[in-house]
XYZ file of C-alpha atoms in Angstrom:
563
model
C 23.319 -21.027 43.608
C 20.777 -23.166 41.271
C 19.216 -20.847 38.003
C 16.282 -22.169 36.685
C 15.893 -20.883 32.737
C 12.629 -21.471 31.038
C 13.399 -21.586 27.384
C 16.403 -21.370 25.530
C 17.103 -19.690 22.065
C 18.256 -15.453 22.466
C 17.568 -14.543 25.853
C 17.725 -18.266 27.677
C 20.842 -19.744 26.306
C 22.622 -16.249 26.486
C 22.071 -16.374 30.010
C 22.801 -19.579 30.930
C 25.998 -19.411 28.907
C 26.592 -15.966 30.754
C 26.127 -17.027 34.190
C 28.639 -19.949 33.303
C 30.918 -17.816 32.800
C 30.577 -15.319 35.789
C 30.162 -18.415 38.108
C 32.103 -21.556 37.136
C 29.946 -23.592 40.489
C 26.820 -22.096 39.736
C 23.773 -25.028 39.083
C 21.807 -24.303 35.707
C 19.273 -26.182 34.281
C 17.792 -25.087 31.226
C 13.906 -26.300 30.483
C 13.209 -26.144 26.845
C 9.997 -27.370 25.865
C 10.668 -28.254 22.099
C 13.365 -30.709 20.941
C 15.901 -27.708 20.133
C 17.720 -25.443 22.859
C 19.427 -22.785 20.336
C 18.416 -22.227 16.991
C 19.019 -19.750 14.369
C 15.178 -19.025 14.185
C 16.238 -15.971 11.784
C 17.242 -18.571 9.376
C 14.529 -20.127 9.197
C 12.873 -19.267 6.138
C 15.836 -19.014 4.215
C 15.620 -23.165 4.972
C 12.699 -23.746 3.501
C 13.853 -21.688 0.363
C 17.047 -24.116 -0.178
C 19.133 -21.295 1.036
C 20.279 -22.887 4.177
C 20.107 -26.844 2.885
C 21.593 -28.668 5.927
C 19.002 -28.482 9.010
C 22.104 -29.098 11.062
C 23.212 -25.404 10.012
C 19.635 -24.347 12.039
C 21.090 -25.367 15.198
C 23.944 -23.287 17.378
C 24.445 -25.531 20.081
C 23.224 -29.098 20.918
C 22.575 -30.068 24.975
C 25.342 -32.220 24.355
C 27.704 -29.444 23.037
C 25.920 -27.083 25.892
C 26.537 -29.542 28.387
C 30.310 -30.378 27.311
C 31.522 -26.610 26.897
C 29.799 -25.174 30.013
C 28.268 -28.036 32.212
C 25.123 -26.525 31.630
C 22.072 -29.421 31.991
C 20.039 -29.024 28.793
C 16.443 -30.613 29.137
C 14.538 -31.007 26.142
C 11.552 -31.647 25.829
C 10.821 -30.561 28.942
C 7.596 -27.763 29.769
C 7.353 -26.072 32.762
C 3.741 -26.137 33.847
C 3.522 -23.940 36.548
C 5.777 -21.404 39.179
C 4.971 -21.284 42.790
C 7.082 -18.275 43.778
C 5.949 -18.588 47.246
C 8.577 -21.945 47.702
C 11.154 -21.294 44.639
C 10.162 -24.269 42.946
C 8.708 -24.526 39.274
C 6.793 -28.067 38.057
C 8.423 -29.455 35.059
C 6.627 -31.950 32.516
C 8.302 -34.585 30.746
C 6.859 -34.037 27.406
C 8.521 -37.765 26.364
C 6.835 -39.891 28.809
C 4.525 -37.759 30.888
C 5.904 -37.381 34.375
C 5.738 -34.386 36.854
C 8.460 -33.154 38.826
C 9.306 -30.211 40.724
C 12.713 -28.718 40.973
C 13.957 -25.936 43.331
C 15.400 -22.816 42.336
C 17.214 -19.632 43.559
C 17.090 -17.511 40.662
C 14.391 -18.140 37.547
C 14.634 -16.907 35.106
C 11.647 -16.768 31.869
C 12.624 -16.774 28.576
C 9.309 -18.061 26.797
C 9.460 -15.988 23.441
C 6.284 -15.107 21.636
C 3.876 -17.459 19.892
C 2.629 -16.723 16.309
C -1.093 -14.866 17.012
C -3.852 -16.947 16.728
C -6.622 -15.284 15.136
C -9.869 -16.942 16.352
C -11.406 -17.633 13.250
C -12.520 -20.537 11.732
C -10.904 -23.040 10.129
C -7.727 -22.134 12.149
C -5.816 -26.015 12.530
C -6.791 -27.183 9.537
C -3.386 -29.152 8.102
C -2.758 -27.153 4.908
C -2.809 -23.672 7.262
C 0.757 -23.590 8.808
C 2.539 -20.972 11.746
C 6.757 -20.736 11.453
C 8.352 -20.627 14.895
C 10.002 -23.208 15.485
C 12.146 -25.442 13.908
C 9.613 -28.384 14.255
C 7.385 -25.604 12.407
C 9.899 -25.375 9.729
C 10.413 -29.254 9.105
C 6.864 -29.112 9.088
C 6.482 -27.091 6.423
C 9.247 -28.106 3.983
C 8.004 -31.855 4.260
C 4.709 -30.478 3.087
C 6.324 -28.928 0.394
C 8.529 -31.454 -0.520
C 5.718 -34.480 -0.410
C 3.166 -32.242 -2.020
C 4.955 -29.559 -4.359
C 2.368 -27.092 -3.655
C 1.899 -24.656 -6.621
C 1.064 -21.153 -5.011
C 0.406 -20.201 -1.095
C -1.128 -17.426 0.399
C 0.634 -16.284 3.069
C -1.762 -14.138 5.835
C 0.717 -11.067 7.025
C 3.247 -8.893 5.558
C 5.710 -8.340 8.144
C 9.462 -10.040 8.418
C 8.453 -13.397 8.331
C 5.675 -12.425 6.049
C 8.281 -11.225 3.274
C 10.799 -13.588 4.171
C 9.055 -16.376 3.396
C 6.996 -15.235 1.102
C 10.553 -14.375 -0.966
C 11.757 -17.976 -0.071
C 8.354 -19.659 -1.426
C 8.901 -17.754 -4.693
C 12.264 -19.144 -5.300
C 10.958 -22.410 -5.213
C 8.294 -21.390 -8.076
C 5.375 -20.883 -6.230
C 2.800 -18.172 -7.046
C 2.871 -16.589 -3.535
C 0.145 -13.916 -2.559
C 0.476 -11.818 0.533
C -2.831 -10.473 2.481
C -3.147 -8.492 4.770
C -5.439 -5.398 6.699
C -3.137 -2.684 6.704
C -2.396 -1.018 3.245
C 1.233 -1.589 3.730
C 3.965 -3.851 4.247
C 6.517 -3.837 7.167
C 4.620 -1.221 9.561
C 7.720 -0.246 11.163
C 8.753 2.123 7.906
C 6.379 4.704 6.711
C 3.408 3.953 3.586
C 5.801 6.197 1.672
C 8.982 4.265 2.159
C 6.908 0.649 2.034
C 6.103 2.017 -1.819
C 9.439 0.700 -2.736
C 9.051 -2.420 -0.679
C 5.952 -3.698 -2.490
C 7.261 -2.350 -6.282
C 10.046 -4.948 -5.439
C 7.889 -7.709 -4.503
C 5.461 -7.260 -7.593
C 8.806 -7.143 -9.829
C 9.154 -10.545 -8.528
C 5.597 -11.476 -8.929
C 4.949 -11.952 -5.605
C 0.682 -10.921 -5.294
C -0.161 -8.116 -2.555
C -3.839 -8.057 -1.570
C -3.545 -4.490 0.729
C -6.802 -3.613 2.866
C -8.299 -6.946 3.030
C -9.023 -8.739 6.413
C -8.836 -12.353 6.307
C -12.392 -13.856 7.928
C -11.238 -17.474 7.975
C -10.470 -20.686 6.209
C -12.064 -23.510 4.133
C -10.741 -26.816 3.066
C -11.603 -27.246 -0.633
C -10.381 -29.068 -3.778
C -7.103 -30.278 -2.418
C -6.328 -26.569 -0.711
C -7.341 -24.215 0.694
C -10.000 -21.219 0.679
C -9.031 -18.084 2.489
C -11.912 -15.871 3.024
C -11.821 -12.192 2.894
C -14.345 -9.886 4.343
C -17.254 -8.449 1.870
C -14.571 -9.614 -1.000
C -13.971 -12.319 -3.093
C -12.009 -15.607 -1.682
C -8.484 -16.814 -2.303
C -7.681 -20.261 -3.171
C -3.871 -21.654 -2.540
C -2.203 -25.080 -1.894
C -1.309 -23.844 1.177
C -1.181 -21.026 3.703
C 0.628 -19.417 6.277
C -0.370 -17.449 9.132
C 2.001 -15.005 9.786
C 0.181 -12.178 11.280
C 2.097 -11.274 14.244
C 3.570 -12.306 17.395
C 1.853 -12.503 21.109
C 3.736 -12.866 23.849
C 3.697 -16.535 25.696
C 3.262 -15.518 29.153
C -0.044 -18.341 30.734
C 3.026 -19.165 33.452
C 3.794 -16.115 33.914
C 0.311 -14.879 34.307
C -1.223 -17.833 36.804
C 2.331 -17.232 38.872
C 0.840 -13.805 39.503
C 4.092 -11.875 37.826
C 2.872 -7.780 36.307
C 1.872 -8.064 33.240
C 1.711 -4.703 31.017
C 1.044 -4.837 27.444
C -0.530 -7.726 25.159
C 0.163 -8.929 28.693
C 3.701 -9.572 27.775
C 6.160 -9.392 31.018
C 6.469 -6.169 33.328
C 10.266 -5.934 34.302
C 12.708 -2.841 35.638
C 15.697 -2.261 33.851
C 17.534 -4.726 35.639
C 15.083 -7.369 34.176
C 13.658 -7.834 37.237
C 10.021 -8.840 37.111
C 7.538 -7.904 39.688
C 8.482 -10.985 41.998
C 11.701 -11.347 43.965
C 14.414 -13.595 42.015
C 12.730 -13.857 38.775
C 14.132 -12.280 35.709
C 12.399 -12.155 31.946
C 13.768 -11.548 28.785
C 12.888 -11.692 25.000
C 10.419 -11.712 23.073
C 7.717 -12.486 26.379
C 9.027 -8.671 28.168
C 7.552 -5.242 28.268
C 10.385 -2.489 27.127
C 10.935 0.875 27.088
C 11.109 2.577 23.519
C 14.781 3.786 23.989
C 13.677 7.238 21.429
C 10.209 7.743 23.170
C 10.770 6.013 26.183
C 6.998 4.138 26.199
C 6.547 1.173 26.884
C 6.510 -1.271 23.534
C 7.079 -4.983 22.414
C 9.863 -5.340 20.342
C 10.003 -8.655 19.069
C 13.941 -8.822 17.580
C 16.980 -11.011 18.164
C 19.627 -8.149 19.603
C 17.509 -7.244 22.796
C 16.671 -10.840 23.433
C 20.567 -11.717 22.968
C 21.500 -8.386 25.458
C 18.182 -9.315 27.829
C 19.608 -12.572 28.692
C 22.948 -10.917 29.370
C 22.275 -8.262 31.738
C 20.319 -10.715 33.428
C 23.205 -13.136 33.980
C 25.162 -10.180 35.101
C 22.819 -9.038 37.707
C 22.339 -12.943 39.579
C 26.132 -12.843 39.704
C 26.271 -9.856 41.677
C 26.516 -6.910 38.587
C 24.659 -4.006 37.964
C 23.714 -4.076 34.150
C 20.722 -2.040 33.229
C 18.546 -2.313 29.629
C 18.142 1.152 28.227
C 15.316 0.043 25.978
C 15.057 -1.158 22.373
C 15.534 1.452 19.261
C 13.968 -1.341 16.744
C 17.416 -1.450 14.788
C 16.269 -4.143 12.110
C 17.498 -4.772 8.607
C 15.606 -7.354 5.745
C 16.562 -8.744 2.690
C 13.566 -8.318 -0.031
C 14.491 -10.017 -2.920
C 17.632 -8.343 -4.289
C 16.914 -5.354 -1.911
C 18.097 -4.392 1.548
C 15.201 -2.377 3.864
C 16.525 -1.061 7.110
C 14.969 1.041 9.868
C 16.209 2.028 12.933
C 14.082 4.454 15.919
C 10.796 5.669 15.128
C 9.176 6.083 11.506
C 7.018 9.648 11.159
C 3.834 8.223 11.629
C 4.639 6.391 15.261
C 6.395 10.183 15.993
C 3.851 11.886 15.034
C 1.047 9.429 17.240
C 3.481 10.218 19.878
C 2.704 13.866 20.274
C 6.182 15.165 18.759
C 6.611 17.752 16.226
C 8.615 16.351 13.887
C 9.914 17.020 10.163
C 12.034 14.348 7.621
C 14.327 14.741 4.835
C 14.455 12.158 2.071
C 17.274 11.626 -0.454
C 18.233 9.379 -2.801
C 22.231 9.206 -2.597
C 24.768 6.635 -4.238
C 26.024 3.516 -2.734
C 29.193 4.661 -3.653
C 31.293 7.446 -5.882
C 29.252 7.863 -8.887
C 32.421 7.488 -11.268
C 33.086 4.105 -9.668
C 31.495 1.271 -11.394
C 28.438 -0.333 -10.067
C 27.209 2.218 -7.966
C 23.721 2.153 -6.779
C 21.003 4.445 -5.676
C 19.520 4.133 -2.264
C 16.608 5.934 -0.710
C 17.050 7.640 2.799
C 13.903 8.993 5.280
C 15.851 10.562 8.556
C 13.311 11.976 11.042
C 14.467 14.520 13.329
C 11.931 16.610 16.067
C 11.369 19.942 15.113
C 13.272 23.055 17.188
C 15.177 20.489 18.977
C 16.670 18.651 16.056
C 17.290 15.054 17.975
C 17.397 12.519 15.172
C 14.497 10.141 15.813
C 14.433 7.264 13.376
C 15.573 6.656 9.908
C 14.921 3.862 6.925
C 16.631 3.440 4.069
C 15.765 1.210 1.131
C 18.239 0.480 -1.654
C 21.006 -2.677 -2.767
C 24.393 -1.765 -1.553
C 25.720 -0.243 1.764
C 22.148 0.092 3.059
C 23.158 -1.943 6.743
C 26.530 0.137 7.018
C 24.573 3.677 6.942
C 21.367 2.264 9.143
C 24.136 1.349 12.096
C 25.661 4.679 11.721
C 21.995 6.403 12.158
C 21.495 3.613 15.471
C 24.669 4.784 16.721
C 23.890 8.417 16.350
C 20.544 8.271 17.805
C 21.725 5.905 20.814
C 25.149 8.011 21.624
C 21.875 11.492 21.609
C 23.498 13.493 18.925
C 21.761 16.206 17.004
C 20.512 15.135 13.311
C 22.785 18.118 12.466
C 25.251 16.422 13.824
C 25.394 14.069 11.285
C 27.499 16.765 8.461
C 30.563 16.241 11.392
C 30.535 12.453 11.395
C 34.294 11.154 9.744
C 33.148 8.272 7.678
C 35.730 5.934 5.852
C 35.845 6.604 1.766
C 37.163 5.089 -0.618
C 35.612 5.362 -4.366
C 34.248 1.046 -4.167
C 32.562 1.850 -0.131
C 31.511 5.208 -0.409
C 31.292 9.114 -1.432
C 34.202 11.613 0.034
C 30.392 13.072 1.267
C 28.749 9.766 2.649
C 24.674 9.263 2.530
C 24.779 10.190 6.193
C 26.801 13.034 5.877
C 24.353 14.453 2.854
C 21.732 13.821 5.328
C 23.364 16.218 7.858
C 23.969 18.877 4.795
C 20.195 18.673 4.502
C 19.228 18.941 7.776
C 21.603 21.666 8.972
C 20.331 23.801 6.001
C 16.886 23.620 7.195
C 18.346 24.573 10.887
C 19.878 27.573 9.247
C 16.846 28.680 6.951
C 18.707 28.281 3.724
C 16.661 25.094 3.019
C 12.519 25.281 2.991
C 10.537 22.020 2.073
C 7.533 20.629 0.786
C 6.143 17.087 1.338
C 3.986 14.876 -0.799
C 0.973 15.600 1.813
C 1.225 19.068 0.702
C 0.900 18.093 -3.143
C -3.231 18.635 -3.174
C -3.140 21.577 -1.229
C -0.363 23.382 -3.514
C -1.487 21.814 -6.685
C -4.679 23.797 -6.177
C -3.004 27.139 -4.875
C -3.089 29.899 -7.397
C -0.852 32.053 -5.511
C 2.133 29.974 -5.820
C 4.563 29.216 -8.771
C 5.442 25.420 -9.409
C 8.700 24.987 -11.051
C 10.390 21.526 -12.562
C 14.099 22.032 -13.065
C 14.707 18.324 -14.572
C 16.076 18.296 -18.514
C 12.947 18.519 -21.544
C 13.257 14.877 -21.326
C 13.211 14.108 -17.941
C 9.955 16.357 -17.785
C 8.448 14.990 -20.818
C 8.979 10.934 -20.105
C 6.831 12.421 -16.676
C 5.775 15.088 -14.398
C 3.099 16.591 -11.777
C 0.222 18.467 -13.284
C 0.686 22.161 -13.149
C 4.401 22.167 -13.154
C 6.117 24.649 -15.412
C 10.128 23.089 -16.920
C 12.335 25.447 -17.080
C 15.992 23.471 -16.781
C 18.376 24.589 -13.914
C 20.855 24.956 -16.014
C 18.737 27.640 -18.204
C 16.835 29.225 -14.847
C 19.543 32.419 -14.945
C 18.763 32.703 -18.126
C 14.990 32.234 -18.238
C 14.440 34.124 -14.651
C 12.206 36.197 -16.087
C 9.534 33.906 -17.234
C 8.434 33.469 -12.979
C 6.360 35.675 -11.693
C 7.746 38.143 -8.810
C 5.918 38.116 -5.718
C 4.649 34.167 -5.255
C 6.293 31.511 -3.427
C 7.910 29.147 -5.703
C 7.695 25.102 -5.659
C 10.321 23.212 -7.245
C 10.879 19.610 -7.758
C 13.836 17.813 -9.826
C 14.545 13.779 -9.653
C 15.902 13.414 -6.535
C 15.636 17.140 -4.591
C 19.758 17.865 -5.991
C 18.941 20.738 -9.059
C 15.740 21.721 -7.362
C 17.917 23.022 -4.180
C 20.615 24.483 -6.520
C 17.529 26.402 -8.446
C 16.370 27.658 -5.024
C 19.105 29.102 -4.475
C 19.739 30.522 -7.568
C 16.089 32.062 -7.178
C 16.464 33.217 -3.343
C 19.588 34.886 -4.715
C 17.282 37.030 -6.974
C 14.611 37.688 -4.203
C 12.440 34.775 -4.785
C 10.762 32.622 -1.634
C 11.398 29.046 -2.297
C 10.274 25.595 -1.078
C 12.296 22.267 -2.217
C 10.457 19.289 -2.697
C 11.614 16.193 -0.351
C 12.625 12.987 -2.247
C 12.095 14.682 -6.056
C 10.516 12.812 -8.557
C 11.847 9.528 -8.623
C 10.242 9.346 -4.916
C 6.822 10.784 -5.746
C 6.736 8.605 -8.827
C 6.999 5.527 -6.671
C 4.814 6.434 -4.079
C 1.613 7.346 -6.114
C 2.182 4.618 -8.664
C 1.927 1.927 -5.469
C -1.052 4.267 -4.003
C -2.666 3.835 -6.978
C -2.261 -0.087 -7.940
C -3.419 -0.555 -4.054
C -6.657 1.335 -4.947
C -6.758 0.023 -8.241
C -6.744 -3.692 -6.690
C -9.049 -2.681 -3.794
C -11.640 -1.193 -6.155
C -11.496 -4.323 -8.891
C -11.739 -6.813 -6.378
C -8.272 -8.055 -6.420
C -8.392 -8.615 -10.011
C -4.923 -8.189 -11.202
């Protein structure tokens, strides 16, 4: 049997590794068109940062170490140019000295990745305006850098590479400025939850220009001008575009293989593509959503890894199936951890589903240990039903742990009330006796039994202007005092027995407390005395960060960017 594999990285070198392994007399030739055949493209920012200082570290396997462990041939520097499915035979460029061949195959299988989205706007190739893909990209890059010690970029996109690098460009002591259209910040977790995401990067003076779509590019004075639509310019030393992914499919397209979205890849679950004996995988495919079960791109390093996998499996006689992608994905920002894992609310809610969320704002670990940490938890579960959609969590400590546990839960189908029966290791340095995902759970099942009503931030105009209703802070004088919503009455939870008295019989009453703790204890305090009740969801702390970040994006969007 002779495998084809075009590109290597995740899903091509997994594969070919794979099938090595199934098939010790199996012929596999690996086409790579770039000078590297597995890289730790992950890591690359974190290079051009002086995190990572020896390129070496970039690179997991070498075609002479590929070719030495598994007899694997590794060409480099080699494109394919074109498939002709109708023979089994693919043409191959020598990118070194320009010759043509064609080579047979019995299996192919495509593993082209995505290229970073070219925006066709002008001024796009200019050679201070720089993409990060590869690891040519990133040499590129830091031998700008290091010949040129730019002073400040602007870096066009705010998604992982986006903040990666613009985190890594920082370090070096460069004034960094991210731009972007949407008003947020990593789409894949909520405006709400992205609050605490940009407060992080301003803390580390990193610039966020929110709303503002980039119109194209200028050289001038030694840099270069980014222009924004009906705004003022930016000037940098540099820029990068990192708006995105699309998925490099031309061969796939001219062979005549389904293409579905962005036209990335069509394949079954077998990773079968539309023609007989060619697989896909990566970054290039069309997968199911494994939570909504559309169809979706899901540009991440785990499903390429498991793509390339299942295909091996499946040449060498197996039966592995993909059950889709739930978007597990975790990023440093700065000395912060962000995690996400499913859907987010507003992708659930575009989805048709009727869905509610609880937010808390739990400990890293036993509050009387030392060093404990607060983190801040959005689970989103479908109304009636209770199946636990998606979940991010932003914090410093044990953020990756709990996000797993939520994959885990959602992928193994269990109930988001579910979550109170989980048994979770504890000790006081890892952990609560009742973990994050446990007080989740609590939550959750208290809704599902009535003894826990909410209220949401979206609700806040609506309520605030509601004369029918009582609205009731339970923090301490000086919590209140240092802070509150307009219209709120304090009366302490630890007084509210006490004090009972001073709200009004007969209206439905709207508490709040720093982090949604006292507020449920004074609901049920009050329900106990014949009072309807409705908790707010995150407290304080949560709405504080959230409108603050609201309004510096408005605040910067009305002024013109001027900081």
């Amino acid at each position: 049997m002779k495998v084809i594999i075009v590109g290597g990285v995740a899903g091509g070198a997994t594969a070919a590794a794979r099938i090595r392994r199934l098939n010790e007399h199996a012929e596999i030739t690996v086409f790579e068109r770039s000078g590297y055949i597995s890289y730790a493209n992950c890591g690359l920012p974190y290079y051009i940062g002086d995190v990572i200082t020896d390129p070496e570290e970039l690179t997991l396997q070498t075609p002479e170490s590929f070719f030495k462990r598994f007899r694997i041939n590794m060409k480099i520097h080699h494109e394919v140019i074109s498939i002709h499915p109708e023979r089994k035979t693919v043409s191959v460029k020598n990118l070194e000295n320009g010759d043509i061949f064609e080579e047979k195959y019995d299996k192919l299988i495509l593993s082209p990745g995505a290229k970073p989205t070219q925006p066709r706007l002008p001024g796009v190739g200019i050679d201070k305006l720089f993409t990060l893909r590869t690891v040519e990209d990133t040499f590129r890059i830091k031998e700008y850098i290091n010949k040129n010690h730019p002073k400040s970029a602007v870096l066009a996109g705010g998604g992982f590479i986006g903040l990666e690098l613009a985190e890594n460009l920082r370090e070096l002591g460069m004034d960094v400025t991210i731009v972007q259209r949407p008003k947020q910040l990593m789409n894949p977790f909520d405006p709400d939850m992205a609050s605490m995401i940009h407060n992080e990067m301003r803390k580390h003076g990193i610039k966020l220009v929110l709303g503002y779509t980039v119109e194209g590019f200028k050289e001038k004075d030694n840099g270069v001008e980014v222009l924004l639509k009906d705004n003022p310019s930016l000037q940098a030393d540099m820029v990068v575009l990192a708006i995105g992914v699309t998925p490099d499919t031309v061969l796939a397209k001219e062979a005549g293989l389904e293409l579905g979205i962005k036209e990335s890849i069509v394949v079954n679950d077998r990773m079968e593509t539309s023609v007989p004996d060619i697989y896909a995988a990566g970054d290039a495919v069309q997968v199911k959503h494994y939570v909504t079960g559309n169809d979706a791109l899901i540009s991440l390093a785990g499903p390429a890894n498991k793509h390339g996998r299942i295909i091996a499996d499946n040449i060498c006689g197996g039966d592995s199936r993909y059950l889709g992608s739930q978007g597990s994905s975790v990023i440093k920002v700065f000395d912060m951890t962000a995690a996400t894992t499913g859907i987010n609310e507003t992708n659930a809610k575009k989805s048709g589903l009727e869905v509610d969320t609880v937010i808390l704002s739990p400990m890293s670990h036993a509050g009387y240990y030392p060093g404990g940490k607060v983190m801040t938890m959005k689970v989103v579960f479908e109304k009636e039903t209770y199946r636990l959609l998606g979940a991010q969590i932003i914090g410093y400590e044990g953020v990756d742990k709990r996000i797993d546990v939520l994959a885990t839960v959602i992928h193994a189908g269990l109930k988001a009330t579910q979550l109170k029966d989980l048994d979770l290791a504890y000790a006081p340095p890892y952990s609560s006796a009742k973990d994050p995902v446990n007080m989740a759970g609590f939550m959750i099942d208290n809704i599902a039994k009535g003894t826990l009503k909410q209220w949401h931030l979206e609700d806040m105009d609506k309520i605030s202007r509601d004369k029918s209703v009582v609205l009731l802070d339970v923090r301490t004088v000086g919590e209140f005092n240092r802070g509150h919503m307009d219209g709120f009455k304090n009366i302490p939870v630890d007084e509210l027995r006490e004090r009972i008295n001073e709200i009004e019989k007969g209206k439905p009453v709207y508490l709040i407390c720093q982090s949604g703790l006292r507020s449920y204890i004074a609901s049920r305090i009050l329900e106990g005395n014949g009072y309807e009740t409705y908790n707010f969801s995150g407290g304080f702390r949560f709405y504080d960060a959230v409108v603050n970040d609201r309004a510096l994006i408005e605040k910067a969007y009305a002024c013109g960017m001027d900081y």
